[in-house]
Structures are given as structure tokens and as C-alpha cells.
Rosetta silent file (secondary structure, phi, psi, omega in degrees, C-alpha in Angstrom):
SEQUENCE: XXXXXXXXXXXXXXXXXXXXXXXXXXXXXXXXXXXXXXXXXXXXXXXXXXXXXXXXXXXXXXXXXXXXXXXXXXXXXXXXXXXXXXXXXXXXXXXXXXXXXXXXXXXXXXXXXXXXXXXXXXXXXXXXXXXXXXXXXXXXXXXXXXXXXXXXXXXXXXXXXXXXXXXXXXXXXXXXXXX
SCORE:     score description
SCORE:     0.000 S_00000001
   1 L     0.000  126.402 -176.530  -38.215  -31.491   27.370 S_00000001
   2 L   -98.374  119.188  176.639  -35.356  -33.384   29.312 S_00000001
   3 L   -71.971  154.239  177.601  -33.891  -31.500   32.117 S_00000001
   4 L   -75.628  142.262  173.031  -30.192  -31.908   32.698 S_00000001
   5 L   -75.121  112.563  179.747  -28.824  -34.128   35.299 S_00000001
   6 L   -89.607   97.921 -168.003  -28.144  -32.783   38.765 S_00000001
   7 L   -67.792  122.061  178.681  -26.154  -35.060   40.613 S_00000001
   8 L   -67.049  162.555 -146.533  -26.872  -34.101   44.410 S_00000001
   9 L   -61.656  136.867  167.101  -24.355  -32.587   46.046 S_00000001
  10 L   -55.385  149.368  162.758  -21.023  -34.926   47.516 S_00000001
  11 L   -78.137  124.411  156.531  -21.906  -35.149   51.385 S_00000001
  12 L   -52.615  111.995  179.732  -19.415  -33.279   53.216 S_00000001
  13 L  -113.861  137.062  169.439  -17.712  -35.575   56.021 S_00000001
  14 L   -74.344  142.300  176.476  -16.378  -34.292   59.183 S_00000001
  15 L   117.543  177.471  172.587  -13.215  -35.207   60.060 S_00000001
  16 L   -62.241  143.005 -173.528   -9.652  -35.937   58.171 S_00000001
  17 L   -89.806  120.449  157.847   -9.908  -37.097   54.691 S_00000001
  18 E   -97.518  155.076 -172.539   -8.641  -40.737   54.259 S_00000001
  19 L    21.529  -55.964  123.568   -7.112  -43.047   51.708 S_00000001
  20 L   -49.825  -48.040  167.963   -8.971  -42.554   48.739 S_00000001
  21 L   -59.546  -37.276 -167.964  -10.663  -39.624   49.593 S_00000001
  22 L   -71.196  109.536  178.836   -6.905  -37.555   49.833 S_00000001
  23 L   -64.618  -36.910 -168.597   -6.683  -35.755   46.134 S_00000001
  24 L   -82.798  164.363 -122.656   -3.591  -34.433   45.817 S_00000001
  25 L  -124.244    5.703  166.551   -0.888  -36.302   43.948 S_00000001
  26 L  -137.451  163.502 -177.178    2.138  -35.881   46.701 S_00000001
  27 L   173.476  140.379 -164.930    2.319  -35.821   49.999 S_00000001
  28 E   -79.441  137.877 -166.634    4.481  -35.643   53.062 S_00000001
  29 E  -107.779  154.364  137.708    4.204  -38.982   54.603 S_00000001
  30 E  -109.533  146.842  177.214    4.731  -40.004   58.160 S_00000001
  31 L   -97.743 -168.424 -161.453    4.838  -43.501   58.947 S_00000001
  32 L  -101.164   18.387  154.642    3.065  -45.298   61.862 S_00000001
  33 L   -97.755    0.169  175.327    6.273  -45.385   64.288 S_00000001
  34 L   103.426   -1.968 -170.118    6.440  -41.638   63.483 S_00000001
  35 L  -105.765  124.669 -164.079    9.302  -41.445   61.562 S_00000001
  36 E   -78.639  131.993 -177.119    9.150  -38.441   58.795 S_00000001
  37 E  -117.056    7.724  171.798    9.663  -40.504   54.963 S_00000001
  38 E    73.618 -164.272 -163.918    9.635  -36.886   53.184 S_00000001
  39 E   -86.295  114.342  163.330    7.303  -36.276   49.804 S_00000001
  40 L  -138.928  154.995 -175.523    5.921  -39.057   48.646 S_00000001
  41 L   -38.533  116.838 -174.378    3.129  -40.116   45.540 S_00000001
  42 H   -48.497  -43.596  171.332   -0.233  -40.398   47.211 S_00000001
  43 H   -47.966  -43.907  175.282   -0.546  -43.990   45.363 S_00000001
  44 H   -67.417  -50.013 -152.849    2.678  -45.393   47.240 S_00000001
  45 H   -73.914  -33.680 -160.647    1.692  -43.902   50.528 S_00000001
  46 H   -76.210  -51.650 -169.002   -1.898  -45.514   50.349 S_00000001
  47 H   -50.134  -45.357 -165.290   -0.321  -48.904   49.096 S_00000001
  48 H   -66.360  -48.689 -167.556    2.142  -48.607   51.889 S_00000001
  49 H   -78.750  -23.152 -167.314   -0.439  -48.034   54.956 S_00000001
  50 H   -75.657  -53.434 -159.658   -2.890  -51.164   53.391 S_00000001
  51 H   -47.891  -51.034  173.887    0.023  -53.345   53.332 S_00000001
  52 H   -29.247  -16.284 -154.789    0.692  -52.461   57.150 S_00000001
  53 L    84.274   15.836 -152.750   -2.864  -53.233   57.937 S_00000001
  54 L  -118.717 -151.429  172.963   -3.603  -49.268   58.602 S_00000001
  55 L  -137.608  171.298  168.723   -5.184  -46.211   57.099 S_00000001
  56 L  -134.732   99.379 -158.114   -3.584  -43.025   55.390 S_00000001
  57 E  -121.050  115.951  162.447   -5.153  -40.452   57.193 S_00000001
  58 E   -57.857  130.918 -166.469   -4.500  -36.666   56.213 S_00000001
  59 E  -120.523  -24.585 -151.042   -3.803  -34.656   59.282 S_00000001
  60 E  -146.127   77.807 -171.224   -2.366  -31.148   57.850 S_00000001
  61 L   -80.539  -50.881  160.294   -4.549  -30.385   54.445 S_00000001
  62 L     0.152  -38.586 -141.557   -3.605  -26.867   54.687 S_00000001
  63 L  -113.613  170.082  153.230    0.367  -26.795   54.163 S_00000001
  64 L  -103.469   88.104   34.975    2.026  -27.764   50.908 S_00000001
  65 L   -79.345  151.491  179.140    2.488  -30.807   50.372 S_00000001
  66 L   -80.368  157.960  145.909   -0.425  -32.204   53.145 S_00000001
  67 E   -78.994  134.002  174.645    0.768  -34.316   55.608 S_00000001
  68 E   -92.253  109.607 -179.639   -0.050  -37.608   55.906 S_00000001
  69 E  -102.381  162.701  153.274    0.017  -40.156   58.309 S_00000001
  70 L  -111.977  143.291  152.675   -0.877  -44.279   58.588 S_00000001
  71 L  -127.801  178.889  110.517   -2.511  -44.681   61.670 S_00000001
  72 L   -37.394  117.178  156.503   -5.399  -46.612   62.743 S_00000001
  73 L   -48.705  -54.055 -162.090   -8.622  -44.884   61.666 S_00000001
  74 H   -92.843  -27.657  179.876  -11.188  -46.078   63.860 S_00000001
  75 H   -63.772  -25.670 -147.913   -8.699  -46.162   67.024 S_00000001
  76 H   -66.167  -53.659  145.332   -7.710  -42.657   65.878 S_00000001
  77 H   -10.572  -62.348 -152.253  -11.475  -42.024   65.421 S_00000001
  78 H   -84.125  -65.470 -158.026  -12.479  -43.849   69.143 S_00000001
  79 H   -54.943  -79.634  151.584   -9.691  -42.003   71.134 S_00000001
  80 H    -6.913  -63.933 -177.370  -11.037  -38.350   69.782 S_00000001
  81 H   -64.285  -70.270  167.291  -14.523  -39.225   70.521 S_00000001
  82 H   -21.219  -58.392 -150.344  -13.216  -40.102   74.144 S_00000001
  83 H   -78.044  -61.879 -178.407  -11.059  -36.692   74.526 S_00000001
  84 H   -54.650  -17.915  179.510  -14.064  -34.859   73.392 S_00000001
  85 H   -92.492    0.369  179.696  -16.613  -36.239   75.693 S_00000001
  86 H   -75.907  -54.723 -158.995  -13.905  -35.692   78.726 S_00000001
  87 H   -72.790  -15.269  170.544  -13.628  -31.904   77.877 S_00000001
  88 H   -88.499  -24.267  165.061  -17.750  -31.967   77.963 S_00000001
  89 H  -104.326   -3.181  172.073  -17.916  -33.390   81.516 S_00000001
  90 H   -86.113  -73.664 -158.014  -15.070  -30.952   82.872 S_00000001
  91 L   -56.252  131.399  175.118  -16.582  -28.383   81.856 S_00000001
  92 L   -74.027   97.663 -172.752  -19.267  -25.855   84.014 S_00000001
  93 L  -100.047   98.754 -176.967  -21.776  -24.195   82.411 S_00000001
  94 L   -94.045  135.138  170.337  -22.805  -21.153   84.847 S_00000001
  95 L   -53.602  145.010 -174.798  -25.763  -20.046   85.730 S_00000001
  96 E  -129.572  106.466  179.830  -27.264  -16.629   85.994 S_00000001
  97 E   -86.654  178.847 -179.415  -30.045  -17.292   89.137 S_00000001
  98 E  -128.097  146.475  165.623  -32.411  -14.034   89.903 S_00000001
  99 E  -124.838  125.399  142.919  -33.389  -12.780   93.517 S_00000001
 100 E   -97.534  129.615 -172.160  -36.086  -10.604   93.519 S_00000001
 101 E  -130.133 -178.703 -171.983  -36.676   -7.807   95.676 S_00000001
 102 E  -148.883  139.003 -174.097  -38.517   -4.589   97.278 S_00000001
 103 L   -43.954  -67.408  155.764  -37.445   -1.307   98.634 S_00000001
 104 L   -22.517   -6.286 -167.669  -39.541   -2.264  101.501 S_00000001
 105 L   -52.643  141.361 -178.644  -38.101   -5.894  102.382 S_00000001
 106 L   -85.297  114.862  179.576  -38.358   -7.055  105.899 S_00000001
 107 L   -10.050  -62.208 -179.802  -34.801   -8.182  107.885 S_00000001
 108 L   -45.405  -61.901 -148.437  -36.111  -12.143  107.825 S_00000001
 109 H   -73.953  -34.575  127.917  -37.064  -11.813  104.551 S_00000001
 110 H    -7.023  -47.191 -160.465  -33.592  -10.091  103.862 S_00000001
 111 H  -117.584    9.843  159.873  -31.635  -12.704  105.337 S_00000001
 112 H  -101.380    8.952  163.956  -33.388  -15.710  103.502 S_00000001
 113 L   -97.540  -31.328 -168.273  -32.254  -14.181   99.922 S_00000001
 114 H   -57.730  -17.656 -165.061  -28.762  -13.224  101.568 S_00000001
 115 H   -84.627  -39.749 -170.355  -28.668  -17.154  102.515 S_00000001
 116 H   -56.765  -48.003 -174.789  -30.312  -18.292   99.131 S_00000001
 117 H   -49.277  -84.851  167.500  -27.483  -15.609   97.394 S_00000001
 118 H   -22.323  -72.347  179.481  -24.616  -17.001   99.416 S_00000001
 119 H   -52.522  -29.614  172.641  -25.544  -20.900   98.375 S_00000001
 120 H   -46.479  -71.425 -178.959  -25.421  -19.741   94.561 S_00000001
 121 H   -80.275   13.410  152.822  -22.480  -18.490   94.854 S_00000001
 122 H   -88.224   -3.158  136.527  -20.859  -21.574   96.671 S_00000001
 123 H  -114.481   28.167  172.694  -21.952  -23.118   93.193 S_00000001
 124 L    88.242    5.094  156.211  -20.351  -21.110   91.098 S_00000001
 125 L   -53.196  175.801  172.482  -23.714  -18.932   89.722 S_00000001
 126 E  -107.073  167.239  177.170  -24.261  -15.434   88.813 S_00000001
 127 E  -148.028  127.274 -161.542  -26.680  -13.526   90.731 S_00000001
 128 E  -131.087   85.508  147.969  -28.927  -11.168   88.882 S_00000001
 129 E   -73.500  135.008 -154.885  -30.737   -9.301   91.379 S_00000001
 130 E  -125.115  115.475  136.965  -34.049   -7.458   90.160 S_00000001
 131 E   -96.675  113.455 -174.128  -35.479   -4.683   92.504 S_00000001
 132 E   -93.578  137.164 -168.292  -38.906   -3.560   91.770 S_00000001
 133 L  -103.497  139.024  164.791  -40.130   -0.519   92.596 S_00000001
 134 L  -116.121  134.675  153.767  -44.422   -0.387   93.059 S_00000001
 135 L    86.433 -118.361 -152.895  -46.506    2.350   92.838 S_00000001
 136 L  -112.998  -15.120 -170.550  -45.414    5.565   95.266 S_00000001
 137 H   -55.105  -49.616  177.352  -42.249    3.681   95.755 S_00000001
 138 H   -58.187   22.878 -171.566  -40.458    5.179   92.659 S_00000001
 139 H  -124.519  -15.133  179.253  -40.805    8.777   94.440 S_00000001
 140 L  -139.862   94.063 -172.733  -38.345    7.362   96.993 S_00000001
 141 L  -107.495   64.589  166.057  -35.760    4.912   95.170 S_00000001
 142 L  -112.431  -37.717 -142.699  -32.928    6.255   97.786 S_00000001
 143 H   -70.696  -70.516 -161.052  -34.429    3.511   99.823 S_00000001
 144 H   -65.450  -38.357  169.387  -33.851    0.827   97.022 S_00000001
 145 H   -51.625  -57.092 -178.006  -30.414    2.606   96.406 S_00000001
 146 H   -68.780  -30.557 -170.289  -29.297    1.916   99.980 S_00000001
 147 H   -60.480  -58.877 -168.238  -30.761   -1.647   99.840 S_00000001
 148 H   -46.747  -51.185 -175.341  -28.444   -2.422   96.966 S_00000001
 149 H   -78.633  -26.212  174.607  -25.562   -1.127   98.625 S_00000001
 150 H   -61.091  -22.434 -168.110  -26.095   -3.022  101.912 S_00000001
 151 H   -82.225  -72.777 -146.576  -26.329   -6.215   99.162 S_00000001
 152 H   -69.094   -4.492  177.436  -22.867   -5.294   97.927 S_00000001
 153 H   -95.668  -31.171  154.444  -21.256   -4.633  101.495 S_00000001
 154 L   -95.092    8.723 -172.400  -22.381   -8.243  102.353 S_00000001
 155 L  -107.640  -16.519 -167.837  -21.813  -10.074   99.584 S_00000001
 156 L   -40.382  -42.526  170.574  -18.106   -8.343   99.512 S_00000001
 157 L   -55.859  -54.676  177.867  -16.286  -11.718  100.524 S_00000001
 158 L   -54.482  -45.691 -165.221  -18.306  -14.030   98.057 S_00000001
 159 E  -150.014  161.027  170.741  -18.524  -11.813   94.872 S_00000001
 160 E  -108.133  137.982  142.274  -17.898   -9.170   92.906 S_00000001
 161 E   -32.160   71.054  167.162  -20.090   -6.984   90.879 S_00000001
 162 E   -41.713  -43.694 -169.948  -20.296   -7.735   87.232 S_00000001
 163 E  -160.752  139.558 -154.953  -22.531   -4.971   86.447 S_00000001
 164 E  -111.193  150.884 -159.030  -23.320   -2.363   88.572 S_00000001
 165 E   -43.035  133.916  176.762  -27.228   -1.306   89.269 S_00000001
 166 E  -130.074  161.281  165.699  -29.038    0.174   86.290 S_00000001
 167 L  -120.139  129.987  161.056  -32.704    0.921   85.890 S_00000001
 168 L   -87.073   60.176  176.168  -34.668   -0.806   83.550 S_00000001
 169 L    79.920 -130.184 -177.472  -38.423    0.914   83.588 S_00000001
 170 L  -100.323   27.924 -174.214  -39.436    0.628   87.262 S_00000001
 171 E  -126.755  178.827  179.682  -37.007   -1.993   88.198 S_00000001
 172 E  -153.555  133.161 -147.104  -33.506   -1.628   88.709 S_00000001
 173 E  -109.582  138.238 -178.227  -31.044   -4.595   87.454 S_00000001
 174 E  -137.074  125.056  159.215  -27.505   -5.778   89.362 S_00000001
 175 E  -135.708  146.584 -159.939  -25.572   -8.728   88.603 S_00000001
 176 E   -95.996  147.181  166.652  -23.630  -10.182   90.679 S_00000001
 177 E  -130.468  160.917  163.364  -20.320  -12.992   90.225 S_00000001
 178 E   -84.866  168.765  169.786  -18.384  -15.264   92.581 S_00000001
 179 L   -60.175    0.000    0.000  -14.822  -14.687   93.344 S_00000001
């Protein structure tokens, strides 16, 4: 028994449809100084950007009739690629670091998270601070309550409080942003 023929699927291409590829049977042309030439036959416009040396690159598929342009493809193409990898090295992708602590914590040991806290947020992290409660400890979490607030009265200059302390099971979760 002969099965019918499935042609696989056209590949999808990203980007603006060009020269051949543009279906429709009008189309608002621009030309490559930019100058609007009104609705014209997709055959003419295509003829028109090879003689230039160019492409006919759809820019506006959307509207009725699309717009068209000739450009250069591959500069059009290169120049894109460019703008997008600029907006990918500007950009900061911040961090959410964690300090963990105890009701109990010792001054020293206090003022090496407050330093570690402080450098975060002179690079533009979050601060997640996790206080764990052990044991007998949960019977007096006013302790850990006061700790918390001593973090947010010295931290006041750096940051602000994104989310203000909750308890999570025997821990209790705060995160912190910079200004």
C-alpha cells in the first residue's frame, strides 16, 4: 500500500522575508535613498533592487500593502547582529547572593557578613538573608526578630527591603536590594 507524500514542513526563517520569498502581489516600496515610490507590483520592485545591485527586503509584513525596502541584506543583516550583541554586553544580570545566619551570632562574626553584605551591594546584588533557628532557639525568635532589625537599621543607606522577613519552617527569609 503506497502512503501519500509528506513533504516536510518549509523551515521557518528568522528574520524579514526577502526577494523571492515576499508573496504578496503589491507592495509599498521604498527605495534605497529612502524616498517613498508608493504601491508597486512585487515583480517590478524585485527587478528594480537586482538592477541596483541590492535586495528587496520586507520590513512591515503586517500593514496593507507590506512595505518594502532595497537595502543591502547582509549589511542590513551584519549591523543587527552588531546592535544585538551591544545590548547583551550593556546589560547586568543581578544576582540574588545569600548570608546565612543565627539568633546567636557573635559581633565579629556580625560584622564580617555586614562587610560581605555591603560589597554585594556595591555590585549591584540582592541579598537574601536566611536566619536559622536550631533546636530551643525557636522558643525565643524575639532574639532573631531583633537581629533582623539591627540588619535593616544598618543596611538603611545601601538598600532597601524587597521583601520583608517571613518564616519559612524554622528559618526565616529577608531579601534585601541596593538603592
Amino acid at each position: 500500500m503506497r502512503r501519500p507524500n509528506k513533504a516536510p514542513p518549509a523551515a521557518s526563517k528568522d528574520g524579514p522575508r526577502i526577494n523571492d520569498d515576499i508573496r504578496n502581489a503589491q507592495i509599498q516600496l521604498i527605495d534605497q535613498t529612502g524616498d517613498n515610490k508608493g504601491t508597486v507590483e512585487t515583480v517590478l520592485a524585485i527587478k528594480m533592487a537586482q538592477e541596483a545591485g541590492m535586495d528587496l527586503v520586507e520590513i512591515s509584513p503586517n500593514v496593507s500593502p507590506p512595505v518594502c525596502k532595497i537595502m543591502d541584506y547582509g549589511k542590513y543583516k551584519y549591523s543587527a547582529q552588531k546592535k544585538a550583541a551591544e545590548a547583551r554586553k550593556r546589560q547586568k544580570t543581578v544576582e540574588i547572593k545569600e548570608i546565612k545566619l543565627r539568633p546567636m551570632i557573635d559581633d565579629h562574626d556580625y560584622d564580617v557578613k555586614m562587610r560581605a553584605m555591603q560589597r554585594f551591594f556595591e555590585e549591584g546584588d540582592k541579598v537574601k538573608i536566611t536566619l536559622r533557628y536550631r533546636g530551643r532557639e525557636m522558643a525565643h525568635q524575639e532574639i532573631g526578630t531583633k537581629l533582623l532589625d539591627k540588619i535593616k537599621t544598618d543596611v538603611a543607606e545601601l538598600a532597601k527591603v524587597e521583601q520583608d522577613a517571613r518564616f519559612e519552617g524554622r528559618q526565616v527569609v529577608m531579601v534585601l536590594a541596593p538603592r
